[in-house]
Amino acid sequence: MQKIKLGRLYLVLIFVLMYAPIIYLIIFAFNQGDQMAHFTGFSLRHFREMFADHHLIRILINTFIVAFLSSILATLIGTFGALGIYQIKRPGIKNMILSLNNILMVSPDVIIGASFLILFTLGGISLGFGSVLLAHIAFSIPIVVLLVLPKLNEMDTALIRAAQDLGANSQQVLNRVVLPYIWPGVIAGFFMAITYSLDDFAVTFFVTGNGFTTLSVEIYARARHGIDLSINALSAVMFLFSLILVVIYYVITNPKYNKSGLKLRRRSAMKQRGGIQ
Amino acid sequence: MNNNRQTISYMVPYALWIGLFVLLPLILMVTQSVQNIHHQWTFVNYTNFFSSGTYLKMTFNSIFYALLVTFLTLLISYPMAYILSKLKHSQFWLLLVILPTWVNLLLKAYAFIGLLAREGTVNQFLGFMGIAPQQLLFTDASFILVATYIEIPFMILPIYNSLAEINPSLTNAAHDLGANAWQTLRQVIIPLTLNGIKTGIQAVFIPTLSLFMLTRLIGGNRVITLGTAIEEHFMVTQNWGMGSTIGIILVLAMALTMYLTRDRKKKRRLR
């Protein structure tokens, strides 16, 4: 009994520590004053200021445009990539492609950012919206592949053969049998790609030029100058948005998927699976 | 579906992606690392790196701090994962562990600026306790604290997964054979969760080596990680050759970490 109590206490303590900074941040978004130390009274001032800040709103819109566009394109390329990998018969080639697929998952963000910076500069792609979009598509593709491929692997091939026996051509097999079956994986991949894109700082930081910024980069720039409570207001809005995304993600994907989703949460956490087959 | 031409057409954008965004950037990074500022081919970056005390010390420090953070994370996370695995609605609690990882990393770091600043909340509390205001922000300790805070969920998850996979009859058997709780933990549970621990180490150690924004925002440039050095060379001094060289060193450190913490049992089973 004593032991269980001690365990509960530890659990509560760690959860409090984990959530304290986030709650602290959000509480001070409602502060009347300008500091994150003294709570002088409730006010929505910083929210008003945030929404009146055209520069910030534009960055917010930029961030979402990049997230949606990059996720859609990455989902398309990644899904067809997974379909291609699925059909490769020789295990050697398959494993090689899977390892290449995982390189961007396991590489530290700094390496991805720096190497993309070299790539874009030498390739003559000017830094800005285009380079950020390309970078986000690039690092989202393997996530989509890793969420779609297990769905393909668990699909019963008898389904495909039956469709072919009934006279379906390959286009029909794809549209009527395969795609509906892997759809939950595709959607999960899309959502995961959005959150990766919204979350990313390090890669974006390397490939943004002077004119274009996303939210993370802007927060970094402002945080270097010290406390600015409009960041708190922003973080409250972002937290709410993340919460909504989490709920949608968990509603759409079935429990079995959650587990792989959790594992995917961090690129580097992927190493654990040592090549996903 | 078995149409070969169709397979190829599926693969074209994906194959292009592998070529352009996976292989080419790595090749470019390697070629940059063997060029000096004037784009002449030379190994000067590598010789500089290995002959300079500053770079070696920086690398050593970076590894030391990352090891410390990994160790602290493990120390906090293992009991946490263990308790979580014993709970009834553990999936719900696990979701609570994951939720903070959906909050932008920058925002979490920013929260700590408010907490640890000279006029910040922690200092107010310390003042209340009668301990004069301390310099908390921009110290090594603050870097370690915030890095540990950020990495905890990534350590809890893999350990929890490996704990959840343990067959309860194994621990029951240990009890029946007369092992006390401590012996069961040491001789049954920890060995069985070794792979989870290794995965957690991978998921924490390598990102900590490359956390450059934390060193700037929280560490006040006192702690220089390999990631910070790369960022510095690419964005500030524009010495891409040296930056790439450090990048290659980081990749090698990553490969070594993954080799040391690889899943040995799985390999044996495959053979």
XYZ file of C-alpha atoms in Angstrom:
548
model
C 0.000 0.000 0.000
C 2.789 2.339 1.007
C 4.605 1.540 -2.215
C 1.628 2.282 -4.418
C 1.179 5.642 -2.725
C 4.815 6.482 -3.299
C 4.470 5.525 -6.940
C 1.386 7.699 -7.375
C 3.185 10.579 -5.738
C 6.104 10.235 -8.157
C 3.700 10.055 -11.096
C 1.881 13.206 -10.019
C 5.160 15.006 -9.386
C 6.555 14.244 -12.845
C 3.299 15.171 -14.541
C 3.213 18.462 -12.650
C 6.786 19.179 -13.723
C 6.013 18.245 -17.318
C 2.995 20.492 -17.576
C 4.061 23.373 -15.334
C 6.066 25.297 -17.963
C 3.314 24.946 -20.565
C 0.562 26.051 -18.193
C 2.772 28.849 -16.892
C 3.259 30.074 -20.431
C -0.457 30.080 -21.144
C -1.439 31.733 -17.856
C 0.838 34.659 -18.542
C -0.776 35.132 -21.939
C -3.669 36.583 -19.929
C -1.474 38.897 -17.903
C -2.211 42.595 -17.885
C 1.417 43.541 -17.476
C 4.302 43.002 -19.839
C 6.337 40.534 -17.838
C 6.267 36.818 -17.350
C 7.038 37.139 -13.649
C 4.352 39.221 -11.976
C 0.738 38.479 -12.686
C -0.861 41.891 -12.383
C -4.369 41.075 -13.533
C -6.448 39.331 -16.144
C -6.546 40.866 -19.580
C -6.957 39.802 -23.177
C -4.695 42.612 -24.264
C -1.956 40.390 -25.609
C -4.388 38.411 -27.702
C -5.716 41.645 -29.179
C -2.178 42.805 -29.852
C -1.310 39.491 -31.402
C -4.261 39.567 -33.782
C -3.568 43.195 -34.627
C 0.052 42.374 -35.459
C -0.131 41.983 -39.230
C 3.439 40.807 -39.437
C 2.732 37.973 -37.008
C -0.568 37.015 -38.639
C 1.151 36.838 -41.989
C 3.787 34.533 -40.516
C 1.027 32.397 -39.001
C -0.651 32.120 -42.406
C 2.712 31.323 -44.045
C 3.295 28.579 -41.521
C -0.062 26.966 -42.206
C 0.266 27.292 -45.984
C 3.656 25.575 -45.872
C 2.289 22.884 -43.558
C -0.756 22.086 -45.698
C 0.958 22.252 -49.079
C 3.995 20.274 -47.997
C 1.844 17.617 -46.304
C -0.409 17.163 -49.322
C 2.532 16.821 -51.696
C 4.482 14.620 -49.297
C 1.418 12.405 -48.818
C 1.045 12.005 -52.583
C 4.691 11.216 -53.242
C 5.024 9.106 -50.108
C 1.913 7.031 -50.753
C 3.003 6.207 -54.291
C 6.501 5.554 -53.009
C 5.075 3.072 -50.508
C 3.043 1.416 -53.289
C 6.219 1.097 -55.314
C 8.244 -0.309 -52.416
C 5.445 -2.766 -51.668
C 5.701 -4.194 -55.159
C 9.452 -4.670 -55.152
C 10.082 -8.385 -55.024
C 13.785 -8.590 -54.277
C 14.394 -8.234 -50.529
C 17.868 -6.763 -51.011
C 16.660 -3.824 -53.074
C 13.649 -3.382 -50.814
C 15.823 -3.148 -47.725
C 18.170 -0.733 -49.423
C 15.315 1.593 -50.356
C 13.880 1.353 -46.841
C 17.241 2.310 -45.374
C 17.475 5.287 -47.720
C 13.918 6.183 -46.754
C 14.920 6.271 -43.102
C 18.006 8.444 -43.495
C 16.056 11.676 -43.053
C 14.227 10.190 -40.077
C 17.368 9.416 -38.147
C 19.570 12.337 -39.146
C 19.817 15.199 -36.665
C 17.838 18.261 -37.776
C 20.984 20.347 -37.966
C 22.490 17.989 -40.532
C 19.324 17.992 -42.633
C 19.121 21.780 -42.450
C 22.773 22.377 -43.292
C 22.852 19.880 -46.146
C 19.648 21.318 -47.636
C 21.149 24.776 -47.391
C 24.142 23.574 -49.432
C 21.799 21.843 -51.884
C 19.580 24.886 -52.473
C 22.436 27.329 -52.693
C 24.463 25.246 -55.145
C 21.282 24.324 -57.019
C 20.443 27.980 -57.529
C 17.167 27.821 -55.614
C 16.653 31.118 -53.840
C 15.977 30.857 -50.141
C 12.430 31.684 -49.163
C 8.995 30.156 -49.543
C 10.094 27.680 -52.224
C 13.100 26.342 -50.355
C 11.141 25.989 -47.092
C 8.325 24.178 -48.900
C 10.752 21.813 -50.635
C 12.545 21.083 -47.367
C 9.276 20.346 -45.565
C 8.092 18.048 -48.361
C 11.448 16.290 -48.247
C 11.422 15.540 -44.528
C 7.721 14.595 -44.494
C 7.882 11.939 -47.216
C 9.525 9.188 -45.115
C 6.915 9.688 -42.377
C 4.119 9.071 -44.859
C 5.895 6.015 -46.277
C 6.363 4.566 -42.796
C 2.678 5.000 -41.966
C 1.346 3.686 -45.293
C 3.665 0.703 -45.769
C 2.432 -1.336 -42.746
C -1.136 -0.930 -44.047
C -0.063 -2.311 -47.424
C 1.775 -5.184 -45.801
C -1.197 -6.237 -43.726
C -3.495 -6.168 -46.768
C -4.614 -9.604 -47.914
C -3.256 -10.180 -51.431
C -6.245 -12.406 -52.104
C -8.284 -9.216 -52.318
C -6.192 -7.986 -55.210
C -6.254 -11.336 -56.970
C -10.014 -11.554 -56.556
C -10.440 -8.091 -58.063
C -8.220 -9.058 -60.988
C -10.140 -12.311 -61.505
C -13.325 -10.274 -61.647
C -11.799 -8.309 -64.498
C -10.554 -5.156 -62.795
C -7.634 -3.456 -64.507
C -4.733 -2.203 -62.460
C -6.187 1.293 -62.232
C -9.442 -0.092 -60.855
C -7.612 -2.353 -58.420
C -5.733 0.651 -57.123
C -8.758 2.918 -56.820
C -11.327 0.437 -55.572
C -9.300 -2.002 -53.499
C -5.869 -0.768 -52.489
C -6.467 2.901 -51.805
C -9.600 2.386 -49.665
C -7.718 -0.218 -47.670
C -4.657 1.907 -46.951
C -6.664 5.118 -46.492
C -6.305 5.282 -42.675
C -2.530 5.088 -43.096
C -2.575 7.822 -45.724
C -4.629 10.114 -43.483
C -2.416 9.372 -40.490
C 0.618 10.172 -42.630
C -0.947 13.449 -43.720
C -1.673 14.535 -40.149
C 1.734 13.492 -38.930
C 3.318 15.469 -41.768
C 1.319 18.576 -40.804
C 2.463 18.401 -37.216
C 6.070 17.845 -38.267
C 5.906 20.848 -40.496
C 4.270 23.085 -37.868
C 6.770 21.907 -35.314
C 9.938 22.188 -37.292
C 12.454 24.780 -36.333
C 15.980 23.636 -37.101
C 15.560 22.682 -40.756
C 13.453 25.753 -41.553
C 15.937 27.993 -39.779
C 18.657 26.929 -42.198
C 16.663 27.286 -45.405
C 14.688 30.505 -44.856
C 16.020 33.592 -46.499
C 15.555 37.088 -45.200
C 12.035 37.655 -46.477
C 10.284 34.500 -45.377
C 9.735 33.168 -41.863
C 7.662 30.545 -40.159
C 6.339 30.689 -36.655
C 9.120 28.692 -34.995
C 11.807 30.841 -36.566
C 9.953 34.005 -35.570
C 9.530 32.810 -31.981
C 13.244 32.069 -31.886
C 14.060 35.555 -33.133
C 11.719 37.199 -30.617
C 12.744 34.984 -27.707
C 16.363 36.019 -28.266
C 15.305 39.560 -27.505
C 13.630 38.499 -24.279
C 10.099 38.261 -23.004
C 7.278 39.360 -25.270
C 3.857 38.359 -24.039
C 2.385 38.212 -27.518
C 4.442 35.023 -27.823
C 2.508 33.714 -24.830
C -0.778 34.569 -26.478
C 0.445 32.828 -29.594
C 1.494 29.769 -27.621
C -1.964 29.556 -26.039
C -3.535 29.567 -29.495
C -0.984 27.032 -30.776
C -1.563 24.744 -27.805
C -5.284 24.761 -28.452
C -4.627 23.990 -32.106
C -2.266 21.122 -31.245
C -4.885 19.740 -28.888
C -7.455 19.770 -31.692
C -4.979 18.065 -34.042
C -4.238 15.393 -31.445
C -7.936 14.713 -30.969
C -8.557 14.473 -34.722
C -5.544 12.223 -35.126
C -6.670 9.860 -32.398
C -10.244 9.792 -33.627
C -9.271 9.033 -37.216
C -6.656 6.390 -36.548
C -7.507 3.165 -34.814
C -5.802 2.147 -31.551
C -3.325 -0.113 -33.264
C -2.139 2.801 -35.298
C -1.682 5.009 -32.304
C 1.236 2.978 -31.181
C 3.220 3.428 -34.361
C 2.172 7.051 -34.382
C 3.630 7.540 -30.937
C 6.835 5.951 -32.027
C 6.964 8.221 -35.029
C 6.534 11.323 -32.951
C 10.186 12.118 -33.127
C 12.314 11.489 -36.126
C 15.149 10.232 -34.025
C 12.897 7.833 -32.152
C 12.635 5.887 -35.370
C 16.021 4.328 -34.955
C 14.538 1.963 -32.470
C 12.870 -0.075 -35.120
C 16.104 -0.616 -37.023
C 14.605 -0.703 -40.473
C 10.875 -0.953 -40.644
C 9.684 -4.041 -42.428
C -0.874 -4.274 -59.709
C 1.806 -6.494 -61.128
C 2.209 -4.183 -64.042
C 5.858 -3.297 -64.155
C 5.504 -0.051 -66.028
C 2.999 1.201 -63.511
C 5.314 0.382 -60.631
C 7.961 2.469 -62.301
C 5.646 5.428 -62.795
C 4.615 5.294 -59.115
C 8.203 5.349 -58.136
C 9.411 8.249 -60.277
C 8.678 11.140 -57.877
C 9.749 9.035 -54.929
C 12.978 7.949 -56.596
C 13.667 11.559 -57.540
C 13.143 12.489 -53.900
C 15.635 9.849 -52.732
C 18.195 11.037 -55.253
C 17.755 14.774 -54.777
C 16.957 15.076 -51.088
C 18.576 12.050 -49.466
C 21.676 11.104 -51.412
C 22.685 14.392 -53.024
C 22.660 16.492 -49.804
C 24.844 13.919 -48.075
C 27.271 13.801 -50.997
C 27.366 17.602 -51.101
C 28.070 17.741 -47.381
C 30.996 15.353 -47.756
C 32.404 17.313 -50.699
C 32.008 20.602 -48.806
C 33.893 19.167 -45.872
C 36.968 18.596 -48.053
C 36.990 22.135 -49.411
C 38.355 25.288 -47.868
C 36.662 28.707 -47.973
C 38.014 29.301 -51.477
C 36.531 26.014 -52.733
C 39.889 24.335 -53.147
C 40.103 20.629 -52.444
C 41.916 20.000 -49.216
C 41.716 18.066 -45.992
C 42.564 21.192 -44.024
C 39.202 21.165 -42.205
C 39.808 17.709 -40.836
C 43.391 18.406 -39.845
C 42.251 21.640 -38.202
C 39.518 19.830 -36.337
C 41.744 17.125 -34.958
C 44.724 19.346 -34.174
C 42.778 22.178 -32.565
C 42.271 22.035 -28.838
C 39.149 24.187 -29.096
C 37.320 21.843 -31.440
C 38.291 18.720 -29.557
C 37.316 20.268 -26.256
C 34.009 21.413 -27.740
C 33.315 17.906 -29.036
C 34.221 16.373 -25.711
C 32.010 18.854 -23.836
C 29.127 18.287 -26.193
C 29.345 14.525 -25.701
C 29.733 14.945 -21.943
C 26.637 17.152 -21.640
C 24.602 14.885 -23.897
C 25.618 11.869 -21.792
C 24.680 13.703 -18.609
C 21.295 14.706 -20.007
C 20.696 11.150 -21.222
C 21.584 9.723 -17.842
C 19.331 12.143 -15.943
C 16.486 11.499 -18.355
C 16.877 7.768 -17.876
C 16.962 8.162 -14.104
C 13.683 10.086 -14.100
C 11.961 8.147 -16.870
C 12.517 4.552 -15.846
C 10.498 4.712 -12.599
C 7.922 6.811 -14.425
C 7.532 4.245 -17.218
C 7.384 1.463 -14.627
C 4.596 3.148 -12.659
C 2.721 3.963 -15.862
C 2.866 0.342 -16.980
C 1.207 -0.705 -13.714
C -1.727 1.673 -14.064
C -5.193 0.654 -15.135
C -5.828 3.229 -17.842
C -2.227 3.354 -18.956
C -3.100 4.347 -22.537
C -4.685 7.528 -21.239
C -1.712 8.351 -19.031
C 0.602 7.637 -21.918
C -1.304 10.187 -23.967
C -0.576 12.703 -21.224
C 3.121 11.899 -21.583
C 2.938 12.469 -25.330
C 0.877 15.639 -25.302
C 3.782 17.943 -24.309
C 5.752 16.678 -27.307
C 3.115 18.257 -29.538
C 3.946 21.653 -28.078
C 6.502 23.484 -30.149
C 10.028 23.065 -28.814
C 10.680 26.786 -29.079
C 7.688 27.598 -26.897
C 8.888 25.229 -24.196
C 12.317 26.824 -24.254
C 10.704 30.250 -24.131
C 8.695 29.253 -21.044
C 11.946 28.482 -19.293
C 13.307 31.914 -20.147
C 10.414 33.345 -18.142
C 10.912 30.875 -15.330
C 14.650 31.205 -14.968
C 15.251 34.868 -15.815
C 16.825 37.205 -13.263
C 13.423 38.691 -12.406
C 11.745 35.376 -13.168
C 9.388 33.220 -11.184
C 11.960 30.812 -9.792
C 14.094 33.684 -8.561
C 11.070 35.315 -6.909
C 10.467 32.065 -5.117
C 14.110 31.853 -4.091
C 13.909 35.430 -2.853
C 10.853 34.482 -0.830
C 12.857 31.642 0.720
C 15.542 34.119 1.623
C 18.107 33.045 -0.944
C 19.247 36.079 -2.863
C 18.476 36.197 -6.595
C 20.684 33.783 -8.449
C 21.914 33.788 -12.001
C 19.921 30.839 -13.322
C 19.548 31.519 -17.007
C 22.622 31.158 -19.224
C 24.296 28.585 -17.030
C 25.351 25.016 -17.774
C 22.808 23.796 -15.234
C 19.933 25.573 -16.961
C 20.894 23.956 -20.257
C 20.956 20.521 -18.643
C 17.631 21.158 -16.895
C 15.778 22.292 -19.990
C 17.299 19.636 -22.242
C 16.310 16.941 -19.731
C 12.808 18.395 -19.497
C 12.380 18.306 -23.258
C 13.725 14.783 -23.712
C 11.836 12.991 -20.915
C 8.824 11.860 -23.012
C 11.159 10.384 -25.637
C 12.775 8.224 -22.974
C 9.535 7.204 -21.243
C 7.871 5.947 -24.436
C 10.316 3.233 -25.561
C 10.857 2.011 -21.985
C 7.115 1.875 -21.448
C 6.711 -0.109 -24.666
C 9.265 -2.687 -23.620
C 7.761 -2.913 -20.107
C 4.322 -3.482 -21.596
C 5.671 -6.376 -23.642
C 6.902 -8.296 -20.602
C 4.868 -11.392 -19.924
C 3.525 -11.027 -16.339
C 4.055 -14.743 -15.725
C 7.808 -14.076 -15.764
C 7.621 -11.733 -12.783
C 5.166 -14.089 -11.092
C 7.652 -16.919 -11.576
C 10.400 -14.807 -10.024
C 8.183 -14.177 -7.008
C 7.328 -17.867 -6.718
C 10.998 -18.709 -6.766
C 11.481 -16.434 -3.783
C 12.884 -13.283 -5.369
C 12.002 -10.084 -3.578
C 10.847 -6.988 -5.460
C 14.365 -5.606 -5.821
C 15.765 -8.875 -7.137
C 12.893 -9.195 -9.590
C 13.544 -5.697 -10.841
C 17.283 -6.193 -11.203
C 17.367 -9.700 -12.578
C 14.147 -9.946 -14.563
C 12.614 -6.608 -15.443
C 15.666 -4.512 -16.239
C 17.309 -7.151 -18.472
C 14.025 -7.597 -20.324
C 13.668 -3.864 -20.914
C 17.251 -3.383 -22.040
C 16.186 -2.804 -25.615
C 13.744 -0.118 -24.541
C 16.521 1.569 -22.589
C 18.844 1.419 -25.585
C 16.184 2.897 -27.828
C 15.576 5.651 -25.315
C 19.287 6.417 -25.213
C 19.345 6.707 -29.004
C 16.272 8.918 -29.007
C 17.761 11.276 -26.422
C 21.523 11.279 -26.889
C 21.740 12.241 -30.562
C 19.180 15.073 -30.505
C 20.904 16.483 -27.413
C 24.197 16.611 -29.325
C 22.520 18.781 -31.919
C 20.242 21.058 -29.860
C 21.574 24.390 -31.027
C 18.655 26.647 -30.186
C 18.718 25.642 -26.526
C 22.364 26.525 -26.161
C 21.569 29.968 -27.574
C 18.345 30.682 -25.689
C 18.994 28.951 -22.379
C 22.667 28.108 -22.249
C 23.764 31.607 -23.225
C 26.460 30.134 -25.494
C 28.265 28.731 -22.493
C 27.561 25.219 -23.610
C 28.592 24.693 -27.232
C 27.207 21.501 -28.699
C 28.195 20.023 -32.045
C 24.871 21.352 -33.359
C 25.698 24.870 -32.198
C 29.084 24.698 -33.883
C 27.502 23.611 -37.156
C 24.936 26.389 -36.989
C 27.666 28.896 -36.181
C 29.771 27.869 -39.168
C 26.871 27.830 -41.598
C 24.911 30.893 -40.511
C 27.425 33.190 -38.860
C 31.001 32.697 -40.071
C 29.871 31.215 -43.410
C 32.674 28.687 -43.289
C 30.652 25.864 -44.807
C 33.652 23.574 -45.167
C 34.336 23.507 -41.446
C 30.618 23.314 -40.694
C 30.325 20.295 -42.959
C 33.335 18.674 -41.327
C 31.691 18.998 -37.908
C 28.500 17.709 -39.513
C 30.339 14.595 -40.671
C 31.753 14.159 -37.156
C 28.189 14.397 -35.791
C 26.984 11.787 -38.291
C 29.851 9.497 -37.239
C 28.975 10.022 -33.572
C 25.402 9.129 -34.426
C 26.431 5.977 -36.293
C 28.630 4.940 -33.376
C 25.825 5.499 -30.867
C 23.457 3.442 -32.946
C 26.031 0.691 -33.310
C 26.702 0.569 -29.560
C 23.023 0.528 -28.645
C 21.876 -1.786 -31.411
C 19.444 -4.567 -30.734
C 21.776 -7.541 -30.438
C 19.135 -10.154 -29.780
C 17.236 -9.441 -32.962
C 20.340 -9.927 -35.060
C 20.969 -13.314 -33.546
C 17.432 -14.399 -34.194
C 17.752 -13.450 -37.828
C 20.788 -15.628 -38.232
